[in-house]
Amino acid sequence: IEAGQLQLASQPFSPAQVLAEVADLLGPAAQSKGLEMTRVIHGPAELWLSGDPIRFRQVLVNLISNAIKFTDHGSIAVTLELAPPERDLARCHVQVRDTGIGIPAAALGKLFHRFAQVDDEQTRRRGGTGLGLAISKQIIERMGGQIGVESQTGGGSTFWFRVSLPAAAAPAPAPVSRETTVASRFDGLRVLLAEDNLVNQKVASGLLRQFGCQVEIANNGREAVTMARDNEYGLVLMDCRMPEMDGLEATRQIREFAQKLRVVALTANAMPEDRQACFEAGMNGFLAKPINREALTEVLRDSVR
C-alpha cells in the first residue's frame, strides 16, 4: 500500500453475500466467548456492486475480529445498509457495534495510525500489531470511501465505513453439482493446524470443518513437530510466527522425517521475501491471512490430488 502498488480489482460482488461469509467464518470465535453476534441488512440485499470483494472482505474481517477481541461480555451487531443505485452508483454503509471495553476519547485520534494501540497491557493480553485499522483505512480511502469510529471507555465501540461503488449485474450461478462433488473430496482429510492465536484457531478450524476436514491443533511449532511425527496427516497449515518454535524451524524439523507431507504456510506476511523464506524452509505453499475461502479451497484441492 505504501509503495502505491495496491491494485483494487473491479468485479461483480454481493456485499450481503460477503458479509454472510465473514459472519459464518467468525461466528465460532464469538460463540467461544459467549458473545451474541447478529447481522442486519437494510435495503436491497440482492444488490451487486462492481469492486474488490477481497479487500471489502478484509476490512470486514478486521473490524469484526477487533470487536470479538475487545468484547468479553454482551454482543456484536453488524449492520449493512444498501441504497438503490443513483447515476449508476450505489451507496454501501457498514456498521460494527460491540459492547466491549471501549476506547478513551484521547486515543480516538490516533486509532487509525500505523502501530497505534490504545493500551499496552490490553495489547499484551489480547494480541495485535496495530496495523489492521490503518490498513483498513487505506483500503477504504482507495475505494473513495470513509471510515470512522465512535466510542467511549467502558461503553463499547461502533466502527463504520461507507463506500459508493458502481452497480453490477449478478453473475449466473455456478452449477451446484460440481461444488458438491468438490466439497465431498475433502471429507475426512486430516489437517494439522499449527496456530497459537485462539481466535485464529477458531476461525480456521471452523472453516476447515465446514469442508468436512478432521482438524487437530498444535499451539506452537514444537507441538506441531511432535504431532506430525506421531500421526499421519494429509495437510499441515503452519503459522510462521509462534512461541517456543516458529513455523519455519518446525517445518525444517518435519522435513527430516516427512519429506512428502504437504506443509502450507499460514501467515499475515505477504512480501516476496516472506514467501521465499517459507519455500526455503521446505513448505509447499503459502496461504495469507485473513484466510480466503477460495484460496483455502485451492490448498485443499492440491492436498487430495
PDB file of C-alpha atoms in Angstrom:
ATOM      1  CA  ILE A   1       0.000   0.000   0.000  1.00  0.00           C
ATOM      2  CA  GLU A   2       2.716   2.473   0.989  1.00  0.00           C
ATOM      3  CA  ALA A   3       4.586   1.832  -2.252  1.00  0.00           C
ATOM      4  CA  GLY A   4       1.460   2.757  -4.197  1.00  0.00           C
ATOM      5  CA  GLN A   5       1.253  -0.740  -5.654  1.00  0.00           C
ATOM      6  CA  LEU A   6      -2.113  -1.790  -4.247  1.00  0.00           C
ATOM      7  CA  GLN A   7      -4.318  -2.587  -7.228  1.00  0.00           C
ATOM      8  CA  LEU A   8      -8.028  -2.829  -6.486  1.00  0.00           C
ATOM      9  CA  ALA A   9      -9.952  -5.389  -8.508  1.00  0.00           C
ATOM     10  CA  SER A  10     -13.109  -4.499 -10.363  1.00  0.00           C
ATOM     11  CA  GLN A  11     -15.514  -7.416 -10.472  1.00  0.00           C
ATOM     12  CA  PRO A  12     -19.131  -8.089  -9.502  1.00  0.00           C
ATOM     13  CA  PHE A  13     -19.736  -8.991  -5.859  1.00  0.00           C
ATOM     14  CA  SER A  14     -22.604  -9.057  -3.408  1.00  0.00           C
ATOM     15  CA  PRO A  15     -21.911  -7.124  -0.169  1.00  0.00           C
ATOM     16  CA  ALA A  16     -24.644  -9.135   1.573  1.00  0.00           C
ATOM     17  CA  GLN A  17     -23.038 -12.401   0.477  1.00  0.00           C
ATOM     18  CA  VAL A  18     -19.559 -11.299   1.592  1.00  0.00           C
ATOM     19  CA  LEU A  19     -20.964 -10.272   4.980  1.00  0.00           C
ATOM     20  CA  ALA A  20     -22.690 -13.647   5.358  1.00  0.00           C
ATOM     21  CA  GLU A  21     -19.416 -15.474   4.613  1.00  0.00           C
ATOM     22  CA  VAL A  22     -17.474 -13.365   7.122  1.00  0.00           C
ATOM     23  CA  ALA A  23     -20.158 -13.846   9.782  1.00  0.00           C
ATOM     24  CA  ASP A  24     -20.040 -17.626   9.245  1.00  0.00           C
ATOM     25  CA  LEU A  25     -16.252 -17.514   9.408  1.00  0.00           C
ATOM     26  CA  LEU A  26     -16.017 -15.509  12.645  1.00  0.00           C
ATOM     27  CA  GLY A  27     -19.166 -16.795  14.316  1.00  0.00           C
ATOM     28  CA  PRO A  28     -17.391 -19.679  16.121  1.00  0.00           C
ATOM     29  CA  ALA A  29     -14.879 -17.246  17.660  1.00  0.00           C
ATOM     30  CA  ALA A  30     -17.720 -15.089  19.028  1.00  0.00           C
ATOM     31  CA  GLN A  31     -19.586 -18.135  20.324  1.00  0.00           C
ATOM     32  CA  SER A  32     -16.494 -19.411  22.100  1.00  0.00           C
ATOM     33  CA  LYS A  33     -16.534 -16.213  24.208  1.00  0.00           C
ATOM     34  CA  GLY A  34     -20.266 -16.423  24.851  1.00  0.00           C
ATOM     35  CA  LEU A  35     -20.999 -13.400  22.644  1.00  0.00           C
ATOM     36  CA  GLU A  36     -24.157 -12.947  20.605  1.00  0.00           C
ATOM     37  CA  MET A  37     -23.358 -11.863  17.062  1.00  0.00           C
ATOM     38  CA  THR A  38     -26.132 -10.566  14.834  1.00  0.00           C
ATOM     39  CA  ARG A  39     -26.248  -9.111  11.342  1.00  0.00           C
ATOM     40  CA  VAL A  40     -28.980  -6.946   9.826  1.00  0.00           C
ATOM     41  CA  ILE A  41     -29.350  -5.793   6.225  1.00  0.00           C
ATOM     42  CA  HIS A  42     -31.316  -2.672   5.286  1.00  0.00           C
ATOM     43  CA  GLY A  43     -32.122  -2.025   1.649  1.00  0.00           C
ATOM     44  CA  PRO A  44     -31.919  -4.316  -1.404  1.00  0.00           C
ATOM     45  CA  ALA A  45     -29.986  -7.353  -0.157  1.00  0.00           C
ATOM     46  CA  GLU A  46     -29.842  -8.714  -3.698  1.00  0.00           C
ATOM     47  CA  LEU A  47     -27.771  -5.700  -4.851  1.00  0.00           C
ATOM     48  CA  TRP A  48     -24.491  -6.462  -6.632  1.00  0.00           C
ATOM     49  CA  LEU A  49     -21.654  -3.949  -6.932  1.00  0.00           C
ATOM     50  CA  SER A  50     -18.500  -3.692  -9.014  1.00  0.00           C
ATOM     51  CA  GLY A  51     -15.370  -3.532  -6.869  1.00  0.00           C
ATOM     52  CA  ASP A  52     -12.811  -5.576  -4.969  1.00  0.00           C
ATOM     53  CA  PRO A  53     -14.568  -8.235  -2.854  1.00  0.00           C
ATOM     54  CA  ILE A  54     -11.301  -9.461  -1.305  1.00  0.00           C
ATOM     55  CA  ARG A  55     -10.415  -6.024   0.084  1.00  0.00           C
ATOM     56  CA  PHE A  56     -14.016  -5.386   1.120  1.00  0.00           C
ATOM     57  CA  ARG A  57     -13.931  -8.700   2.962  1.00  0.00           C
ATOM     58  CA  GLN A  58     -10.560  -7.880   4.534  1.00  0.00           C
ATOM     59  CA  VAL A  59     -11.940  -4.699   6.114  1.00  0.00           C
ATOM     60  CA  LEU A  60     -14.996  -6.561   7.422  1.00  0.00           C
ATOM     61  CA  VAL A  61     -12.776  -9.267   8.925  1.00  0.00           C
ATOM     62  CA  ASN A  62     -10.568  -6.654  10.608  1.00  0.00           C
ATOM     63  CA  LEU A  63     -13.462  -4.746  12.165  1.00  0.00           C
ATOM     64  CA  ILE A  64     -15.431  -7.782  13.333  1.00  0.00           C
ATOM     65  CA  SER A  65     -12.313  -9.569  14.614  1.00  0.00           C
ATOM     66  CA  ASN A  66     -11.417  -6.490  16.668  1.00  0.00           C
ATOM     67  CA  ALA A  67     -14.939  -6.383  18.074  1.00  0.00           C
ATOM     68  CA  ILE A  68     -14.640 -10.020  19.162  1.00  0.00           C
ATOM     69  CA  LYS A  69     -11.157  -9.495  20.567  1.00  0.00           C
ATOM     70  CA  PHE A  70     -12.091  -6.494  22.739  1.00  0.00           C
ATOM     71  CA  THR A  71     -15.510  -7.681  23.898  1.00  0.00           C
ATOM     72  CA  ASP A  72     -15.740 -10.036  26.857  1.00  0.00           C
ATOM     73  CA  HIS A  73     -19.496  -9.877  27.545  1.00  0.00           C
ATOM     74  CA  GLY A  74     -22.583  -8.950  25.573  1.00  0.00           C
ATOM     75  CA  SER A  75     -22.979  -8.740  21.831  1.00  0.00           C
ATOM     76  CA  ILE A  76     -21.692  -7.659  18.452  1.00  0.00           C
ATOM     77  CA  ALA A  77     -24.136  -6.246  15.912  1.00  0.00           C
ATOM     78  CA  VAL A  78     -23.195  -5.831  12.258  1.00  0.00           C
ATOM     79  CA  THR A  79     -25.437  -3.661  10.099  1.00  0.00           C
ATOM     80  CA  LEU A  80     -25.225  -3.380   6.319  1.00  0.00           C
ATOM     81  CA  GLU A  81     -27.174  -0.561   4.655  1.00  0.00           C
ATOM     82  CA  LEU A  82     -27.540  -0.641   0.890  1.00  0.00           C
ATOM     83  CA  ALA A  83     -29.078   2.202  -1.113  1.00  0.00           C
ATOM     84  CA  PRO A  84     -30.518   1.696  -4.621  1.00  0.00           C
ATOM     85  CA  PRO A  85     -28.222   2.986  -7.391  1.00  0.00           C
ATOM     86  CA  GLU A  86     -28.328   6.651  -8.352  1.00  0.00           C
ATOM     87  CA  ARG A  87     -26.500   7.617 -11.550  1.00  0.00           C
ATOM     88  CA  ASP A  88     -25.073   4.068 -11.626  1.00  0.00           C
ATOM     89  CA  LEU A  89     -23.534   4.360  -8.131  1.00  0.00           C
ATOM     90  CA  ALA A  90     -24.868   2.540  -5.072  1.00  0.00           C
ATOM     91  CA  ARG A  91     -24.007   3.553  -1.511  1.00  0.00           C
ATOM     92  CA  CYS A  92     -22.921   0.860   0.940  1.00  0.00           C
ATOM     93  CA  HIS A  93     -22.660   1.623   4.672  1.00  0.00           C
ATOM     94  CA  VAL A  94     -21.350  -0.921   7.203  1.00  0.00           C
ATOM     95  CA  GLN A  95     -21.507  -0.549  10.985  1.00  0.00           C
ATOM     96  CA  VAL A  96     -19.959  -2.893  13.583  1.00  0.00           C
ATOM     97  CA  ARG A  97     -21.210  -2.176  17.106  1.00  0.00           C
ATOM     98  CA  ASP A  98     -19.910  -4.005  20.194  1.00  0.00           C
ATOM     99  CA  THR A  99     -20.386  -3.880  23.961  1.00  0.00           C
ATOM    100  CA  GLY A 100     -16.679  -4.175  24.674  1.00  0.00           C
ATOM    101  CA  ILE A 101     -14.155  -2.240  26.721  1.00  0.00           C
ATOM    102  CA  GLY A 102     -14.426   0.905  24.623  1.00  0.00           C
ATOM    103  CA  ILE A 103     -11.767   3.448  23.700  1.00  0.00           C
ATOM    104  CA  PRO A 104     -10.734   6.601  25.628  1.00  0.00           C
ATOM    105  CA  ALA A 105     -11.541   9.843  23.833  1.00  0.00           C
ATOM    106  CA  ALA A 106      -7.867  10.842  23.858  1.00  0.00           C
ATOM    107  CA  ALA A 107      -6.942   7.727  21.851  1.00  0.00           C
ATOM    108  CA  LEU A 108      -9.542   8.046  19.091  1.00  0.00           C
ATOM    109  CA  GLY A 109      -7.468  10.462  17.018  1.00  0.00           C
ATOM    110  CA  LYS A 110      -4.529   8.069  16.609  1.00  0.00           C
ATOM    111  CA  LEU A 111      -6.520   4.855  16.282  1.00  0.00           C
ATOM    112  CA  PHE A 112      -6.128   4.512  12.502  1.00  0.00           C
ATOM    113  CA  HIS A 113      -2.391   5.268  12.538  1.00  0.00           C
ATOM    114  CA  ARG A 114       0.166   2.530  11.943  1.00  0.00           C
ATOM    115  CA  PHE A 115       1.149   0.553  15.045  1.00  0.00           C
ATOM    116  CA  ALA A 116      -1.144   2.708  17.200  1.00  0.00           C
ATOM    117  CA  GLN A 117      -2.544   0.732  20.116  1.00  0.00           C
ATOM    118  CA  VAL A 118      -4.722   2.097  22.887  1.00  0.00           C
ATOM    119  CA  ASP A 119      -3.292   0.255  25.876  1.00  0.00           C
ATOM    120  CA  ASP A 120      -0.034  -1.694  26.164  1.00  0.00           C
ATOM    121  CA  GLU A 121      -1.447  -4.078  28.769  1.00  0.00           C
ATOM    122  CA  GLN A 122      -4.527  -4.813  26.649  1.00  0.00           C
ATOM    123  CA  THR A 123      -2.219  -5.442  23.699  1.00  0.00           C
ATOM    124  CA  ARG A 124      -0.232  -7.988  25.706  1.00  0.00           C
ATOM    125  CA  ARG A 125      -3.430  -9.690  26.852  1.00  0.00           C
ATOM    126  CA  ARG A 126      -5.311  -9.712  23.572  1.00  0.00           C
ATOM    127  CA  GLY A 127      -2.577  -9.529  20.921  1.00  0.00           C
ATOM    128  CA  GLY A 128      -2.389  -7.498  17.737  1.00  0.00           C
ATOM    129  CA  THR A 129       0.090  -5.328  15.855  1.00  0.00           C
ATOM    130  CA  GLY A 130      -1.808  -2.073  15.478  1.00  0.00           C
ATOM    131  CA  LEU A 131      -1.877  -2.433  11.687  1.00  0.00           C
ATOM    132  CA  GLY A 132      -5.373  -3.752  10.965  1.00  0.00           C
ATOM    133  CA  LEU A 133      -7.208  -0.431  11.311  1.00  0.00           C
ATOM    134  CA  ALA A 134      -4.509   1.516   9.474  1.00  0.00           C
ATOM    135  CA  ILE A 135      -4.694  -0.923   6.554  1.00  0.00           C
ATOM    136  CA  SER A 136      -8.490  -0.827   6.591  1.00  0.00           C
ATOM    137  CA  LYS A 137      -8.447   2.973   6.427  1.00  0.00           C
ATOM    138  CA  GLN A 138      -6.116   2.997   3.444  1.00  0.00           C
ATOM    139  CA  ILE A 139      -8.194   0.371   1.611  1.00  0.00           C
ATOM    140  CA  ILE A 140     -11.460   2.242   2.159  1.00  0.00           C
ATOM    141  CA  GLU A 141      -9.912   5.556   1.125  1.00  0.00           C
ATOM    142  CA  ARG A 142      -8.537   3.910  -2.045  1.00  0.00           C
ATOM    143  CA  MET A 143     -12.131   2.888  -2.748  1.00  0.00           C
ATOM    144  CA  GLY A 144     -13.116   6.540  -2.408  1.00  0.00           C
ATOM    145  CA  GLY A 145     -14.906   5.973   0.897  1.00  0.00           C
ATOM    146  CA  GLN A 146     -14.658   6.975   4.553  1.00  0.00           C
ATOM    147  CA  ILE A 147     -14.100   5.031   7.775  1.00  0.00           C
ATOM    148  CA  GLY A 148     -14.523   6.088  11.396  1.00  0.00           C
ATOM    149  CA  VAL A 149     -15.330   5.147  14.978  1.00  0.00           C
ATOM    150  CA  GLU A 150     -17.499   6.281  17.876  1.00  0.00           C
ATOM    151  CA  SER A 151     -16.572   5.023  21.331  1.00  0.00           C
ATOM    152  CA  GLN A 152     -16.085   5.761  24.991  1.00  0.00           C
ATOM    153  CA  THR A 153     -14.293   3.920  27.784  1.00  0.00           C
ATOM    154  CA  GLY A 154     -16.462   1.101  29.119  1.00  0.00           C
ATOM    155  CA  GLY A 155     -19.265   1.925  26.702  1.00  0.00           C
ATOM    156  CA  GLY A 156     -18.435  -0.206  23.702  1.00  0.00           C
ATOM    157  CA  SER A 157     -17.421   0.911  20.225  1.00  0.00           C
ATOM    158  CA  THR A 158     -19.040   1.437  16.848  1.00  0.00           C
ATOM    159  CA  PHE A 159     -16.763   1.217  13.813  1.00  0.00           C
ATOM    160  CA  TRP A 160     -18.211   2.136  10.428  1.00  0.00           C
ATOM    161  CA  PHE A 161     -17.262   2.634   6.808  1.00  0.00           C
ATOM    162  CA  ARG A 162     -19.118   3.746   3.705  1.00  0.00           C
ATOM    163  CA  VAL A 163     -18.296   3.449   0.010  1.00  0.00           C
ATOM    164  CA  SER A 164     -20.127   4.236  -3.208  1.00  0.00           C
ATOM    165  CA  LEU A 165     -19.483   1.738  -5.992  1.00  0.00           C
ATOM    166  CA  PRO A 166     -20.894   1.104  -9.473  1.00  0.00           C
ATOM    167  CA  ALA A 167     -23.899  -1.192  -9.634  1.00  0.00           C
ATOM    168  CA  ALA A 168     -23.330  -4.542 -11.342  1.00  0.00           C
ATOM    169  CA  ALA A 169     -25.394  -7.399 -12.705  1.00  0.00           C
ATOM    170  CA  ALA A 170     -25.418 -10.627 -10.722  1.00  0.00           C
ATOM    171  CA  PRO A 171     -23.440 -13.381 -12.488  1.00  0.00           C
ATOM    172  CA  ALA A 172     -25.043 -16.631 -13.497  1.00  0.00           C
ATOM    173  CA  PRO A 173     -24.992 -19.169 -10.626  1.00  0.00           C
ATOM    174  CA  ALA A 174     -22.348 -21.895 -10.759  1.00  0.00           C
ATOM    175  CA  PRO A 175     -23.573 -25.493 -11.147  1.00  0.00           C
ATOM    176  CA  VAL A 176     -24.425 -26.877  -7.726  1.00  0.00           C
ATOM    177  CA  SER A 177     -23.496 -30.451  -8.554  1.00  0.00           C
ATOM    178  CA  ARG A 178     -19.846 -29.601  -9.285  1.00  0.00           C
ATOM    179  CA  GLU A 179     -19.382 -27.723  -5.993  1.00  0.00           C
ATOM    180  CA  THR A 180     -20.945 -30.586  -4.086  1.00  0.00           C
ATOM    181  CA  THR A 181     -18.575 -33.033  -5.754  1.00  0.00           C
ATOM    182  CA  VAL A 182     -15.554 -30.833  -4.956  1.00  0.00           C
ATOM    183  CA  ALA A 183     -16.578 -30.400  -1.308  1.00  0.00           C
ATOM    184  CA  SER A 184     -17.084 -34.129  -0.858  1.00  0.00           C
ATOM    185  CA  ARG A 185     -13.471 -34.745  -1.880  1.00  0.00           C
ATOM    186  CA  PHE A 186     -12.309 -33.134   1.379  1.00  0.00           C
ATOM    187  CA  ASP A 187     -14.400 -35.344   3.686  1.00  0.00           C
ATOM    188  CA  GLY A 188     -12.114 -36.975   6.225  1.00  0.00           C
ATOM    189  CA  LEU A 189      -8.969 -35.090   5.171  1.00  0.00           C
ATOM    190  CA  ARG A 190      -6.859 -34.962   8.329  1.00  0.00           C
ATOM    191  CA  VAL A 191      -5.395 -31.491   8.859  1.00  0.00           C
ATOM    192  CA  LEU A 192      -2.904 -30.332  11.470  1.00  0.00           C
ATOM    193  CA  LEU A 193      -3.441 -26.645  12.233  1.00  0.00           C
ATOM    194  CA  ALA A 194      -0.370 -25.110  13.905  1.00  0.00           C
ATOM    195  CA  GLU A 195      -1.559 -21.753  15.269  1.00  0.00           C
ATOM    196  CA  ASP A 196      -1.068 -20.094  18.660  1.00  0.00           C
ATOM    197  CA  ASN A 197      -3.795 -17.422  18.447  1.00  0.00           C
ATOM    198  CA  LEU A 198      -7.100 -18.642  19.908  1.00  0.00           C
ATOM    199  CA  VAL A 199      -9.309 -16.559  17.606  1.00  0.00           C
ATOM    200  CA  ASN A 200      -7.375 -17.683  14.534  1.00  0.00           C
ATOM    201  CA  GLN A 201      -7.672 -21.290  15.737  1.00  0.00           C
ATOM    202  CA  LYS A 202     -11.454 -20.979  15.990  1.00  0.00           C
ATOM    203  CA  VAL A 203     -11.814 -19.286  12.605  1.00  0.00           C
ATOM    204  CA  ALA A 204      -9.537 -21.621  10.651  1.00  0.00           C
ATOM    205  CA  SER A 205     -10.744 -24.838  12.285  1.00  0.00           C
ATOM    206  CA  GLY A 206     -14.381 -23.817  11.825  1.00  0.00           C
ATOM    207  CA  LEU A 207     -13.829 -23.199   8.126  1.00  0.00           C
ATOM    208  CA  LEU A 208     -11.927 -26.459   7.676  1.00  0.00           C
ATOM    209  CA  ARG A 209     -14.706 -28.420   9.381  1.00  0.00           C
ATOM    210  CA  GLN A 210     -17.226 -26.809   7.028  1.00  0.00           C
ATOM    211  CA  PHE A 211     -15.253 -28.522   4.257  1.00  0.00           C
ATOM    212  CA  GLY A 212     -15.537 -31.844   6.090  1.00  0.00           C
ATOM    213  CA  CYS A 213     -11.916 -31.950   7.285  1.00  0.00           C
ATOM    214  CA  GLN A 214     -10.770 -33.536  10.537  1.00  0.00           C
ATOM    215  CA  VAL A 215      -8.787 -30.858  12.392  1.00  0.00           C
ATOM    216  CA  GLU A 216      -6.197 -31.202  15.157  1.00  0.00           C
ATOM    217  CA  ILE A 217      -4.496 -28.144  16.671  1.00  0.00           C
ATOM    218  CA  ALA A 218      -0.896 -27.528  17.727  1.00  0.00           C
ATOM    219  CA  ASN A 219      -0.341 -24.400  19.827  1.00  0.00           C
ATOM    220  CA  ASN A 220       3.271 -23.882  18.804  1.00  0.00           C
ATOM    221  CA  GLY A 221       5.940 -25.207  16.471  1.00  0.00           C
ATOM    222  CA  ARG A 222       7.306 -27.702  18.965  1.00  0.00           C
ATOM    223  CA  GLU A 223       3.887 -29.331  19.376  1.00  0.00           C
ATOM    224  CA  ALA A 224       3.473 -29.362  15.599  1.00  0.00           C
ATOM    225  CA  VAL A 225       6.712 -31.325  15.113  1.00  0.00           C
ATOM    226  CA  THR A 226       5.725 -33.891  17.751  1.00  0.00           C
ATOM    227  CA  MET A 227       2.208 -34.331  16.382  1.00  0.00           C
ATOM    228  CA  ALA A 228       3.463 -34.630  12.789  1.00  0.00           C
ATOM    229  CA  ARG A 229       5.930 -37.314  13.898  1.00  0.00           C
ATOM    230  CA  ASP A 230       3.338 -39.326  15.842  1.00  0.00           C
ATOM    231  CA  ASN A 231       0.376 -39.063  13.428  1.00  0.00           C
ATOM    232  CA  GLU A 232      -0.465 -39.200   9.741  1.00  0.00           C
ATOM    233  CA  TYR A 233      -1.861 -36.002   8.222  1.00  0.00           C
ATOM    234  CA  GLY A 234      -2.862 -35.069   4.710  1.00  0.00           C
ATOM    235  CA  LEU A 235      -2.041 -31.391   5.257  1.00  0.00           C
ATOM    236  CA  VAL A 236      -0.309 -29.126   7.763  1.00  0.00           C
ATOM    237  CA  LEU A 237      -1.294 -25.452   7.938  1.00  0.00           C
ATOM    238  CA  MET A 238       1.691 -23.838   9.635  1.00  0.00           C
ATOM    239  CA  ASP A 239       1.615 -20.372  11.193  1.00  0.00           C
ATOM    240  CA  CYS A 240       5.036 -18.823  10.719  1.00  0.00           C
ATOM    241  CA  ARG A 241       5.216 -16.877  13.996  1.00  0.00           C
ATOM    242  CA  MET A 242       4.597 -18.957  17.120  1.00  0.00           C
ATOM    243  CA  PRO A 243       6.101 -19.194  20.618  1.00  0.00           C
ATOM    244  CA  GLU A 244       8.746 -21.794  21.588  1.00  0.00           C
ATOM    245  CA  MET A 245       9.427 -22.644  17.938  1.00  0.00           C
ATOM    246  CA  ASP A 246       8.352 -20.730  14.844  1.00  0.00           C
ATOM    247  CA  GLY A 247       6.769 -22.319  11.798  1.00  0.00           C
ATOM    248  CA  LEU A 248       9.890 -22.143   9.646  1.00  0.00           C
ATOM    249  CA  GLU A 249      12.029 -24.113  12.106  1.00  0.00           C
ATOM    250  CA  ALA A 250       9.157 -26.543  12.735  1.00  0.00           C
ATOM    251  CA  THR A 251       8.904 -27.211   9.008  1.00  0.00           C
ATOM    252  CA  ARG A 252      12.661 -27.814   8.728  1.00  0.00           C
ATOM    253  CA  GLN A 253      12.442 -30.408  11.503  1.00  0.00           C
ATOM    254  CA  ILE A 254       9.363 -32.055   9.970  1.00  0.00           C
ATOM    255  CA  ARG A 255      11.232 -32.407   6.679  1.00  0.00           C
ATOM    256  CA  GLU A 256      13.828 -34.545   8.463  1.00  0.00           C
ATOM    257  CA  PHE A 257      11.296 -37.365   8.870  1.00  0.00           C
ATOM    258  CA  ALA A 258       8.415 -36.500   6.496  1.00  0.00           C
ATOM    259  CA  GLN A 259       9.572 -35.442   3.039  1.00  0.00           C
ATOM    260  CA  LYS A 260       6.210 -35.866   1.307  1.00  0.00           C
ATOM    261  CA  LEU A 261       3.894 -34.335   3.941  1.00  0.00           C
ATOM    262  CA  ARG A 262       2.241 -31.242   2.500  1.00  0.00           C
ATOM    263  CA  VAL A 263       3.009 -28.148   4.630  1.00  0.00           C
ATOM    264  CA  VAL A 264       1.431 -24.799   3.746  1.00  0.00           C
ATOM    265  CA  ALA A 265       2.415 -21.525   5.389  1.00  0.00           C
ATOM    266  CA  LEU A 266      -0.345 -19.657   7.216  1.00  0.00           C
ATOM    267  CA  THR A 267       0.820 -16.099   7.765  1.00  0.00           C
ATOM    268  CA  ALA A 268      -0.050 -12.409   7.513  1.00  0.00           C
ATOM    269  CA  ASN A 269       3.353 -11.649   5.962  1.00  0.00           C
ATOM    270  CA  ALA A 270       2.821 -11.482   2.216  1.00  0.00           C
ATOM    271  CA  MET A 271       6.023  -9.884   0.901  1.00  0.00           C
ATOM    272  CA  PRO A 272       8.069 -11.800  -1.709  1.00  0.00           C
ATOM    273  CA  GLU A 273      10.932 -12.354   0.743  1.00  0.00           C
ATOM    274  CA  ASP A 274       8.486 -13.906   3.243  1.00  0.00           C
ATOM    275  CA  ARG A 275       7.246 -16.343   0.613  1.00  0.00           C
ATOM    276  CA  GLN A 276      10.827 -17.197  -0.318  1.00  0.00           C
ATOM    277  CA  ALA A 277      11.696 -17.924   3.318  1.00  0.00           C
ATOM    278  CA  CYS A 278       8.726 -20.291   3.555  1.00  0.00           C
ATOM    279  CA  PHE A 279       9.747 -22.214   0.464  1.00  0.00           C
ATOM    280  CA  GLU A 280      13.378 -22.381   1.578  1.00  0.00           C
ATOM    281  CA  ALA A 281      12.206 -23.923   4.877  1.00  0.00           C
ATOM    282  CA  GLY A 282      10.530 -26.714   2.908  1.00  0.00           C
ATOM    283  CA  MET A 283       6.931 -25.522   2.699  1.00  0.00           C
ATOM    284  CA  ASN A 284       4.796 -26.439  -0.304  1.00  0.00           C
ATOM    285  CA  GLY A 285       2.553 -23.401  -0.461  1.00  0.00           C
ATOM    286  CA  PHE A 286       1.501 -20.121   1.025  1.00  0.00           C
ATOM    287  CA  LEU A 287      -1.895 -19.122   2.472  1.00  0.00           C
ATOM    288  CA  ALA A 288      -2.217 -15.489   3.514  1.00  0.00           C
ATOM    289  CA  LYS A 289      -4.259 -14.218   6.468  1.00  0.00           C
ATOM    290  CA  PRO A 290      -7.072 -13.371   6.725  1.00  0.00           C
ATOM    291  CA  ILE A 291      -7.930 -16.764   5.246  1.00  0.00           C
ATOM    292  CA  ASN A 292      -9.799 -16.524   1.992  1.00  0.00           C
ATOM    293  CA  ARG A 293     -12.311 -19.312   1.389  1.00  0.00           C
ATOM    294  CA  GLU A 294     -11.441 -19.630  -2.284  1.00  0.00           C
ATOM    295  CA  ALA A 295      -7.692 -19.766  -1.600  1.00  0.00           C
ATOM    296  CA  LEU A 296      -8.217 -22.402   1.095  1.00  0.00           C
ATOM    297  CA  THR A 297     -10.281 -24.435  -1.353  1.00  0.00           C
ATOM    298  CA  GLU A 298      -7.342 -24.487  -3.760  1.00  0.00           C
ATOM    299  CA  VAL A 299      -4.980 -25.596  -0.982  1.00  0.00           C
ATOM    300  CA  LEU A 300      -7.343 -28.435  -0.055  1.00  0.00           C
ATOM    301  CA  ARG A 301      -7.718 -29.453  -3.702  1.00  0.00           C
ATOM    302  CA  ASP A 302      -3.942 -29.682  -4.037  1.00  0.00           C
ATOM    303  CA  SER A 303      -3.826 -31.845  -0.897  1.00  0.00           C
ATOM    304  CA  VAL A 304      -6.194 -34.518  -2.230  1.00  0.00           C
ATOM    305  CA  ARG A 305      -4.864 -34.761  -5.790  1.00  0.00           C
TER     306      ARG A 305
END
